[in-house]
């Protein structure tokens, strides 16, 4: 019964593998005890040499033996005789119980949770704004999240007179997320480079052994108090010690990236209509604002390449090293570039002159075009296709993640694929771990 757990795959397999090792070992030793050692313990010696305690326990054993034999040979024997006499009724009754049990499962009356949340002694809010967001704007939002956390803790403090304060510490970070992990806030990475669009609020309440309030309950109240943050790429809350991934996570892929983004936005809108679903986000993060240069056919005809165009723009606005001067232990670089007043706007790029291979100069607009836009912070591919993951968290007290996933893959995602031809999808996060672990048990 327990050995199959040793062959479970995925993260759950690593957690469950210790159970069959211990249980099978204990049961094996128990079998030796029951067959070889216990009979010697129960054997009767000379009654005259038994002590008072032994004679007392013997009376208890004899009384128990009489009662058990009376039950076996009396009511239980009569019940078995009737069950055999009315064997078809007995069989029908057994089938009825089996069908009722299956009906409770298939009817959704018995919920299934793959791995229940284990509460941690921290509540963490991770804020991600679009890249290039000023640090002042990120700080203002983080302060709002911090204030909401203090208000929620103060609400739960009421009526706890004579007990230690519910909150021990609160840590606020702007420019980084010290506690970051793919499977939840369990991995610490203090070597992050400061980025103005990141922020974190880490609340440490009392330990679970002395706290009479659930950290998950406080986390949900914290999320409701903060509400939606306009312009935020994502705002995620964690209060679990171990997380196998988001309860709902779908990987979408399409050859056309614009279509892929539209499909991901449509899926997020659909998920927002489910009760108990929160922290809906995708892993696509727009990059910083940038100027995109395009070479016209005229420029190619004149022998200009895109590399030449980019190099000349860089030299004019960033600068080109003309020489280096040694000053003590320092190496001073002398850069040549346009004056500050001539490199302040997009119009300055369009007004510059581009040098052709023969040495002549021509206006920028004749050979190239410039467009203001955003790049990509990251590009995620699976099987050489661009992928965007849409994820959400599920409050198991309100909804069931397995039922939501079942409806998504049975009806919602196929309908989305017909709406966006060429769209492909596959499970990720907790659903993928569940499928991998449970399928390996066969």
PDB file of C-alpha atoms in Angstrom, residues 96-345:
ATOM      1  CA  UNK A  96     -25.008   0.663  -3.408  1.00  0.00           C
ATOM      2  CA  UNK A  97     -22.381   1.818  -0.889  1.00  0.00           C
ATOM      3  CA  UNK A  98     -19.695   1.740  -3.604  1.00  0.00           C
ATOM      4  CA  UNK A  99     -21.816   3.758  -6.049  1.00  0.00           C
ATOM      5  CA  UNK A 100     -22.678   6.269  -3.332  1.00  0.00           C
ATOM      6  CA  UNK A 101     -18.989   6.747  -2.525  1.00  0.00           C
ATOM      7  CA  UNK A 102     -18.121   7.241  -6.206  1.00  0.00           C
ATOM      8  CA  UNK A 103     -21.076   9.611  -6.602  1.00  0.00           C
ATOM      9  CA  UNK A 104     -19.883  11.791  -3.753  1.00  0.00           C
ATOM     10  CA  UNK A 105     -16.485  12.107  -5.460  1.00  0.00           C
ATOM     11  CA  UNK A 106     -17.684  12.653  -9.032  1.00  0.00           C
ATOM     12  CA  UNK A 107     -20.498  14.939  -7.890  1.00  0.00           C
ATOM     13  CA  UNK A 108     -18.026  17.327  -6.317  1.00  0.00           C
ATOM     14  CA  UNK A 109     -19.333  16.922  -2.771  1.00  0.00           C
ATOM     15  CA  UNK A 110     -15.899  15.800  -1.582  1.00  0.00           C
ATOM     16  CA  UNK A 111     -13.299  18.419  -2.522  1.00  0.00           C
ATOM     17  CA  UNK A 112      -9.734  17.578  -3.489  1.00  0.00           C
ATOM     18  CA  UNK A 113      -6.745  19.658  -2.415  1.00  0.00           C
ATOM     19  CA  UNK A 114      -3.432  18.478  -3.836  1.00  0.00           C
ATOM     20  CA  UNK A 115      -1.211  19.982  -1.143  1.00  0.00           C
ATOM     21  CA  UNK A 116      -2.788  22.037   1.593  1.00  0.00           C
ATOM     22  CA  UNK A 117      -1.137  25.306   2.576  1.00  0.00           C
ATOM     23  CA  UNK A 118       1.293  25.195   5.479  1.00  0.00           C
ATOM     24  CA  UNK A 119       1.200  28.537   7.227  1.00  0.00           C
ATOM     25  CA  UNK A 120       4.474  30.392   7.593  1.00  0.00           C
ATOM     26  CA  UNK A 121       5.513  32.898  10.228  1.00  0.00           C
ATOM     27  CA  UNK A 122       5.702  35.666   7.616  1.00  0.00           C
ATOM     28  CA  UNK A 123       3.270  37.518   5.407  1.00  0.00           C
ATOM     29  CA  UNK A 124       4.919  38.951   2.303  1.00  0.00           C
ATOM     30  CA  UNK A 125       3.638  41.327  -0.380  1.00  0.00           C
ATOM     31  CA  UNK A 126       5.714  41.509  -3.579  1.00  0.00           C
ATOM     32  CA  UNK A 127       5.148  44.536  -5.814  1.00  0.00           C
ATOM     33  CA  UNK A 128       6.368  44.707  -9.405  1.00  0.00           C
ATOM     34  CA  UNK A 129       5.823  47.891 -11.385  1.00  0.00           C
ATOM     35  CA  UNK A 130       6.642  48.383 -15.087  1.00  0.00           C
ATOM     36  CA  UNK A 131      10.359  48.755 -15.695  1.00  0.00           C
ATOM     37  CA  UNK A 132      11.505  52.356 -15.626  1.00  0.00           C
ATOM     38  CA  UNK A 133       9.023  53.369 -12.909  1.00  0.00           C
ATOM     39  CA  UNK A 134      10.573  56.125 -10.737  1.00  0.00           C
ATOM     40  CA  UNK A 135      11.604  54.975  -7.292  1.00  0.00           C
ATOM     41  CA  UNK A 136       9.433  57.701  -5.737  1.00  0.00           C
ATOM     42  CA  UNK A 137       6.296  56.189  -7.282  1.00  0.00           C
ATOM     43  CA  UNK A 138       7.240  52.683  -6.125  1.00  0.00           C
ATOM     44  CA  UNK A 139       7.966  53.983  -2.622  1.00  0.00           C
ATOM     45  CA  UNK A 140       4.568  55.688  -2.417  1.00  0.00           C
ATOM     46  CA  UNK A 141       2.756  52.438  -3.291  1.00  0.00           C
ATOM     47  CA  UNK A 142       4.887  50.409  -0.885  1.00  0.00           C
ATOM     48  CA  UNK A 143       4.052  52.855   1.917  1.00  0.00           C
ATOM     49  CA  UNK A 144       0.363  52.388   1.127  1.00  0.00           C
ATOM     50  CA  UNK A 145       0.765  48.588   1.345  1.00  0.00           C
ATOM     51  CA  UNK A 146       2.691  48.922   4.609  1.00  0.00           C
ATOM     52  CA  UNK A 147       0.008  51.152   6.122  1.00  0.00           C
ATOM     53  CA  UNK A 148      -2.676  48.619   5.128  1.00  0.00           C
ATOM     54  CA  UNK A 149      -0.703  45.850   6.847  1.00  0.00           C
ATOM     55  CA  UNK A 150      -0.468  47.860  10.069  1.00  0.00           C
ATOM     56  CA  UNK A 151      -4.205  48.578   9.974  1.00  0.00           C
ATOM     57  CA  UNK A 152      -5.077  44.896   9.479  1.00  0.00           C
ATOM     58  CA  UNK A 153      -2.838  43.834  12.357  1.00  0.00           C
ATOM     59  CA  UNK A 154      -4.367  46.556  14.543  1.00  0.00           C
ATOM     60  CA  UNK A 155      -7.848  45.188  13.785  1.00  0.00           C
ATOM     61  CA  UNK A 156      -6.867  41.696  14.898  1.00  0.00           C
ATOM     62  CA  UNK A 157      -5.177  43.167  17.990  1.00  0.00           C
ATOM     63  CA  UNK A 158      -8.518  44.345  19.359  1.00  0.00           C
ATOM     64  CA  UNK A 159      -9.860  42.093  22.059  1.00  0.00           C
ATOM     65  CA  UNK A 160      -6.452  40.513  22.758  1.00  0.00           C
ATOM     66  CA  UNK A 161      -5.781  42.402  25.994  1.00  0.00           C
ATOM     67  CA  UNK A 162      -3.118  40.893  28.216  1.00  0.00           C
ATOM     68  CA  UNK A 163      -1.482  39.014  25.321  1.00  0.00           C
ATOM     69  CA  UNK A 164       1.798  39.841  23.537  1.00  0.00           C
ATOM     70  CA  UNK A 165       1.606  42.097  20.436  1.00  0.00           C
ATOM     71  CA  UNK A 166       0.477  40.253  17.351  1.00  0.00           C
ATOM     72  CA  UNK A 167       3.188  41.765  15.113  1.00  0.00           C
ATOM     73  CA  UNK A 168       6.851  41.322  15.969  1.00  0.00           C
ATOM     74  CA  UNK A 169       8.558  43.053  13.030  1.00  0.00           C
ATOM     75  CA  UNK A 170       7.813  44.628   9.655  1.00  0.00           C
ATOM     76  CA  UNK A 171      10.414  45.081   6.926  1.00  0.00           C
ATOM     77  CA  UNK A 172       9.988  47.362   3.908  1.00  0.00           C
ATOM     78  CA  UNK A 173      12.264  47.217   0.862  1.00  0.00           C
ATOM     79  CA  UNK A 174      12.168  49.495  -2.180  1.00  0.00           C
ATOM     80  CA  UNK A 175      14.337  48.609  -5.179  1.00  0.00           C
ATOM     81  CA  UNK A 176      14.546  44.858  -4.565  1.00  0.00           C
ATOM     82  CA  UNK A 177      12.657  41.789  -3.369  1.00  0.00           C
ATOM     83  CA  UNK A 178      14.964  40.077  -0.862  1.00  0.00           C
ATOM     84  CA  UNK A 179      12.635  37.099  -0.467  1.00  0.00           C
ATOM     85  CA  UNK A 180      12.015  35.693  -3.919  1.00  0.00           C
ATOM     86  CA  UNK A 181      11.416  32.120  -5.077  1.00  0.00           C
ATOM     87  CA  UNK A 182       9.609  30.484  -8.028  1.00  0.00           C
ATOM     88  CA  UNK A 183       7.623  28.283  -5.657  1.00  0.00           C
ATOM     89  CA  UNK A 184       6.865  31.071  -3.198  1.00  0.00           C
ATOM     90  CA  UNK A 185       8.883  33.252  -0.858  1.00  0.00           C
ATOM     91  CA  UNK A 186      11.189  30.509   0.372  1.00  0.00           C
ATOM     92  CA  UNK A 187      14.508  31.333  -1.277  1.00  0.00           C
ATOM     93  CA  UNK A 188      16.596  34.289  -0.179  1.00  0.00           C
ATOM     94  CA  UNK A 189      18.545  36.218  -2.761  1.00  0.00           C
ATOM     95  CA  UNK A 190      20.332  39.196  -1.240  1.00  0.00           C
ATOM     96  CA  UNK A 191      22.483  39.709  -4.324  1.00  0.00           C
ATOM     97  CA  UNK A 192      19.826  41.346  -6.452  1.00  0.00           C
ATOM     98  CA  UNK A 193      20.720  44.494  -8.315  1.00  0.00           C
ATOM     99  CA  UNK A 194      18.615  47.430  -7.124  1.00  0.00           C
ATOM    100  CA  UNK A 195      15.733  48.108  -9.499  1.00  0.00           C
ATOM    101  CA  UNK A 196      13.392  51.025  -8.935  1.00  0.00           C
ATOM    102  CA  UNK A 197      10.268  49.124 -10.040  1.00  0.00           C
ATOM    103  CA  UNK A 198      10.473  46.438  -7.340  1.00  0.00           C
ATOM    104  CA  UNK A 199       9.236  46.542  -3.755  1.00  0.00           C
ATOM    105  CA  UNK A 200       8.495  44.234  -0.841  1.00  0.00           C
ATOM    106  CA  UNK A 201       6.683  44.395   2.495  1.00  0.00           C
ATOM    107  CA  UNK A 202       7.501  41.565   4.911  1.00  0.00           C
ATOM    108  CA  UNK A 203       5.406  41.258   8.082  1.00  0.00           C
ATOM    109  CA  UNK A 204       6.493  38.868  10.833  1.00  0.00           C
ATOM    110  CA  UNK A 205       3.669  38.114  13.291  1.00  0.00           C
ATOM    111  CA  UNK A 206       3.890  35.959  16.378  1.00  0.00           C
ATOM    112  CA  UNK A 207       4.914  32.354  15.873  1.00  0.00           C
ATOM    113  CA  UNK A 208       2.210  29.889  14.932  1.00  0.00           C
ATOM    114  CA  UNK A 209       2.533  28.014  18.229  1.00  0.00           C
ATOM    115  CA  UNK A 210       1.449  31.078  20.251  1.00  0.00           C
ATOM    116  CA  UNK A 211      -0.649  32.929  17.677  1.00  0.00           C
ATOM    117  CA  UNK A 212      -4.425  32.465  17.808  1.00  0.00           C
ATOM    118  CA  UNK A 213      -4.999  34.070  14.392  1.00  0.00           C
ATOM    119  CA  UNK A 214      -4.348  32.440  11.013  1.00  0.00           C
ATOM    120  CA  UNK A 215      -1.694  34.159   8.908  1.00  0.00           C
ATOM    121  CA  UNK A 216      -3.627  33.147   5.772  1.00  0.00           C
ATOM    122  CA  UNK A 217      -6.712  34.894   7.163  1.00  0.00           C
ATOM    123  CA  UNK A 218      -4.711  38.058   7.878  1.00  0.00           C
ATOM    124  CA  UNK A 219      -3.119  37.867   4.420  1.00  0.00           C
ATOM    125  CA  UNK A 220      -6.547  37.769   2.756  1.00  0.00           C
ATOM    126  CA  UNK A 221      -7.711  40.728   4.865  1.00  0.00           C
ATOM    127  CA  UNK A 222      -4.504  42.574   3.907  1.00  0.00           C
ATOM    128  CA  UNK A 223      -5.150  41.953   0.213  1.00  0.00           C
ATOM    129  CA  UNK A 224      -8.707  43.275   0.492  1.00  0.00           C
ATOM    130  CA  UNK A 225      -7.544  46.355   2.402  1.00  0.00           C
ATOM    131  CA  UNK A 226      -4.944  47.271  -0.251  1.00  0.00           C
ATOM    132  CA  UNK A 227      -7.247  46.622  -3.216  1.00  0.00           C
ATOM    133  CA  UNK A 228      -6.118  47.054  -6.807  1.00  0.00           C
ATOM    134  CA  UNK A 229      -2.975  49.055  -7.569  1.00  0.00           C
ATOM    135  CA  UNK A 230      -3.344  51.045 -10.780  1.00  0.00           C
ATOM    136  CA  UNK A 231      -0.454  50.501 -13.173  1.00  0.00           C
ATOM    137  CA  UNK A 232       1.167  47.637 -11.239  1.00  0.00           C
ATOM    138  CA  UNK A 233       2.490  44.722 -13.271  1.00  0.00           C
ATOM    139  CA  UNK A 234       1.815  42.354 -10.376  1.00  0.00           C
ATOM    140  CA  UNK A 235       1.099  42.405  -6.653  1.00  0.00           C
ATOM    141  CA  UNK A 236       1.347  39.009  -4.982  1.00  0.00           C
ATOM    142  CA  UNK A 237       0.790  37.994  -1.366  1.00  0.00           C
ATOM    143  CA  UNK A 238       2.334  34.970   0.345  1.00  0.00           C
ATOM    144  CA  UNK A 239       1.848  33.433   3.775  1.00  0.00           C
ATOM    145  CA  UNK A 240       2.643  29.774   3.085  1.00  0.00           C
ATOM    146  CA  UNK A 241       5.755  27.946   4.139  1.00  0.00           C
ATOM    147  CA  UNK A 242       5.798  25.755   1.034  1.00  0.00           C
ATOM    148  CA  UNK A 243       4.107  26.458  -2.266  1.00  0.00           C
ATOM    149  CA  UNK A 244       4.172  24.084  -5.249  1.00  0.00           C
ATOM    150  CA  UNK A 245       3.231  26.897  -7.604  1.00  0.00           C
ATOM    151  CA  UNK A 246       0.129  28.879  -8.299  1.00  0.00           C
ATOM    152  CA  UNK A 247      -3.155  27.024  -7.872  1.00  0.00           C
ATOM    153  CA  UNK A 248      -4.138  28.112 -11.398  1.00  0.00           C
ATOM    154  CA  UNK A 249      -1.354  28.565 -13.950  1.00  0.00           C
ATOM    155  CA  UNK A 250      -1.596  28.145 -17.716  1.00  0.00           C
ATOM    156  CA  UNK A 251       1.180  28.465 -20.303  1.00  0.00           C
ATOM    157  CA  UNK A 252      -0.090  30.078 -23.506  1.00  0.00           C
ATOM    158  CA  UNK A 253       1.925  30.091 -26.727  1.00  0.00           C
ATOM    159  CA  UNK A 254       1.360  31.517 -30.204  1.00  0.00           C
ATOM    160  CA  UNK A 255       3.530  32.339 -33.186  1.00  0.00           C
ATOM    161  CA  UNK A 256       2.260  35.936 -33.193  1.00  0.00           C
ATOM    162  CA  UNK A 257       3.242  37.683 -29.969  1.00  0.00           C
ATOM    163  CA  UNK A 258       0.557  40.384 -30.194  1.00  0.00           C
ATOM    164  CA  UNK A 259      -2.119  37.691 -30.473  1.00  0.00           C
ATOM    165  CA  UNK A 260      -0.543  35.909 -27.512  1.00  0.00           C
ATOM    166  CA  UNK A 261      -0.830  39.048 -25.368  1.00  0.00           C
ATOM    167  CA  UNK A 262      -4.482  39.492 -26.360  1.00  0.00           C
ATOM    168  CA  UNK A 263      -5.239  35.882 -25.423  1.00  0.00           C
ATOM    169  CA  UNK A 264      -3.515  36.254 -22.053  1.00  0.00           C
ATOM    170  CA  UNK A 265      -5.512  39.397 -21.259  1.00  0.00           C
ATOM    171  CA  UNK A 266      -8.723  37.601 -22.220  1.00  0.00           C
ATOM    172  CA  UNK A 267      -7.860  34.687 -19.924  1.00  0.00           C
ATOM    173  CA  UNK A 268      -7.130  37.044 -17.037  1.00  0.00           C
ATOM    174  CA  UNK A 269     -10.523  38.678 -17.541  1.00  0.00           C
ATOM    175  CA  UNK A 270     -12.217  35.258 -17.441  1.00  0.00           C
ATOM    176  CA  UNK A 271     -10.367  34.283 -14.250  1.00  0.00           C
ATOM    177  CA  UNK A 272     -11.451  37.490 -12.542  1.00  0.00           C
ATOM    178  CA  UNK A 273     -15.078  36.317 -12.806  1.00  0.00           C
ATOM    179  CA  UNK A 274     -14.453  33.307 -10.531  1.00  0.00           C
ATOM    180  CA  UNK A 275     -15.192  33.733  -6.839  1.00  0.00           C
ATOM    181  CA  UNK A 276     -12.199  33.185  -4.574  1.00  0.00           C
ATOM    182  CA  UNK A 277      -9.626  33.790  -7.323  1.00  0.00           C
ATOM    183  CA  UNK A 278      -7.056  36.512  -6.635  1.00  0.00           C
ATOM    184  CA  UNK A 279      -3.520  37.646  -7.528  1.00  0.00           C
ATOM    185  CA  UNK A 280      -4.279  37.245 -11.242  1.00  0.00           C
ATOM    186  CA  UNK A 281      -1.180  38.109 -13.280  1.00  0.00           C
ATOM    187  CA  UNK A 282       1.003  37.064 -16.196  1.00  0.00           C
ATOM    188  CA  UNK A 283       4.783  36.816 -16.424  1.00  0.00           C
ATOM    189  CA  UNK A 284       5.114  39.187 -19.375  1.00  0.00           C
ATOM    190  CA  UNK A 285       6.876  42.320 -18.230  1.00  0.00           C
ATOM    191  CA  UNK A 286       7.407  45.229 -20.647  1.00  0.00           C
ATOM    192  CA  UNK A 287      10.966  46.507 -20.744  1.00  0.00           C
ATOM    193  CA  UNK A 288      12.245  50.021 -20.349  1.00  0.00           C
ATOM    194  CA  UNK A 289      11.328  52.839 -22.712  1.00  0.00           C
ATOM    195  CA  UNK A 290      13.634  52.963 -25.708  1.00  0.00           C
ATOM    196  CA  UNK A 291      14.123  54.427 -29.152  1.00  0.00           C
ATOM    197  CA  UNK A 292      13.787  51.902 -31.969  1.00  0.00           C
ATOM    198  CA  UNK A 293      15.770  52.721 -35.104  1.00  0.00           C
ATOM    199  CA  UNK A 294      14.677  51.453 -38.528  1.00  0.00           C
ATOM    200  CA  UNK A 295      16.784  51.671 -41.690  1.00  0.00           C
ATOM    201  CA  UNK A 296      14.920  52.749 -44.826  1.00  0.00           C
ATOM    202  CA  UNK A 297      15.444  51.300 -48.291  1.00  0.00           C
ATOM    203  CA  UNK A 298      17.123  54.551 -49.275  1.00  0.00           C
ATOM    204  CA  UNK A 299      19.806  54.027 -46.658  1.00  0.00           C
ATOM    205  CA  UNK A 300      20.439  50.443 -47.773  1.00  0.00           C
ATOM    206  CA  UNK A 301      20.770  51.642 -51.369  1.00  0.00           C
ATOM    207  CA  UNK A 302      23.430  54.123 -50.285  1.00  0.00           C
ATOM    208  CA  UNK A 303      25.433  51.337 -48.619  1.00  0.00           C
ATOM    209  CA  UNK A 304      24.406  52.046 -45.032  1.00  0.00           C
ATOM    210  CA  UNK A 305      23.804  49.176 -42.609  1.00  0.00           C
ATOM    211  CA  UNK A 306      21.747  49.072 -39.413  1.00  0.00           C
ATOM    212  CA  UNK A 307      24.965  48.558 -37.459  1.00  0.00           C
ATOM    213  CA  UNK A 308      26.437  51.752 -38.935  1.00  0.00           C
ATOM    214  CA  UNK A 309      23.265  53.648 -38.046  1.00  0.00           C
ATOM    215  CA  UNK A 310      23.221  52.391 -34.444  1.00  0.00           C
ATOM    216  CA  UNK A 311      26.931  53.102 -33.964  1.00  0.00           C
ATOM    217  CA  UNK A 312      26.654  56.702 -35.138  1.00  0.00           C
ATOM    218  CA  UNK A 313      23.611  57.386 -32.964  1.00  0.00           C
ATOM    219  CA  UNK A 314      25.432  55.915 -29.971  1.00  0.00           C
ATOM    220  CA  UNK A 315      28.524  57.999 -30.675  1.00  0.00           C
ATOM    221  CA  UNK A 316      26.481  61.192 -30.896  1.00  0.00           C
ATOM    222  CA  UNK A 317      24.363  60.690 -27.766  1.00  0.00           C
ATOM    223  CA  UNK A 318      26.378  58.396 -25.489  1.00  0.00           C
ATOM    224  CA  UNK A 319      29.789  59.362 -26.805  1.00  0.00           C
ATOM    225  CA  UNK A 320      32.828  57.797 -28.411  1.00  0.00           C
ATOM    226  CA  UNK A 321      36.127  57.369 -26.604  1.00  0.00           C
ATOM    227  CA  UNK A 322      38.710  59.710 -28.105  1.00  0.00           C
ATOM    228  CA  UNK A 323      41.614  59.015 -25.744  1.00  0.00           C
ATOM    229  CA  UNK A 324      42.565  57.928 -22.227  1.00  0.00           C
ATOM    230  CA  UNK A 325      44.612  59.925 -19.753  1.00  0.00           C
ATOM    231  CA  UNK A 326      46.483  58.319 -16.880  1.00  0.00           C
ATOM    232  CA  UNK A 327      46.000  60.360 -13.700  1.00  0.00           C
ATOM    233  CA  UNK A 328      47.639  58.634 -10.787  1.00  0.00           C
ATOM    234  CA  UNK A 329      46.014  55.263 -10.350  1.00  0.00           C
ATOM    235  CA  UNK A 330      42.903  56.335 -12.300  1.00  0.00           C
ATOM    236  CA  UNK A 331      42.270  55.887 -16.009  1.00  0.00           C
ATOM    237  CA  UNK A 332      40.387  58.932 -17.339  1.00  0.00           C
ATOM    238  CA  UNK A 333      38.382  58.414 -20.521  1.00  0.00           C
ATOM    239  CA  UNK A 334      37.775  61.357 -22.823  1.00  0.00           C
ATOM    240  CA  UNK A 335      34.398  61.008 -24.571  1.00  0.00           C
ATOM    241  CA  UNK A 336      33.268  63.053 -27.573  1.00  0.00           C
ATOM    242  CA  UNK A 337      29.531  63.595 -28.095  1.00  0.00           C
ATOM    243  CA  UNK A 338      26.934  66.227 -28.925  1.00  0.00           C
ATOM    244  CA  UNK A 339      26.418  69.111 -26.496  1.00  0.00           C
ATOM    245  CA  UNK A 340      23.773  68.500 -23.839  1.00  0.00           C
ATOM    246  CA  UNK A 341      21.242  70.845 -25.467  1.00  0.00           C
ATOM    247  CA  UNK A 342      21.413  68.799 -28.688  1.00  0.00           C
ATOM    248  CA  UNK A 343      20.702  65.360 -27.103  1.00  0.00           C
ATOM    249  CA  UNK A 344      17.601  65.938 -24.990  1.00  0.00           C
ATOM    250  CA  UNK A 345      14.691  64.758 -27.182  1.00  0.00           C
TER     251      UNK A 345
END
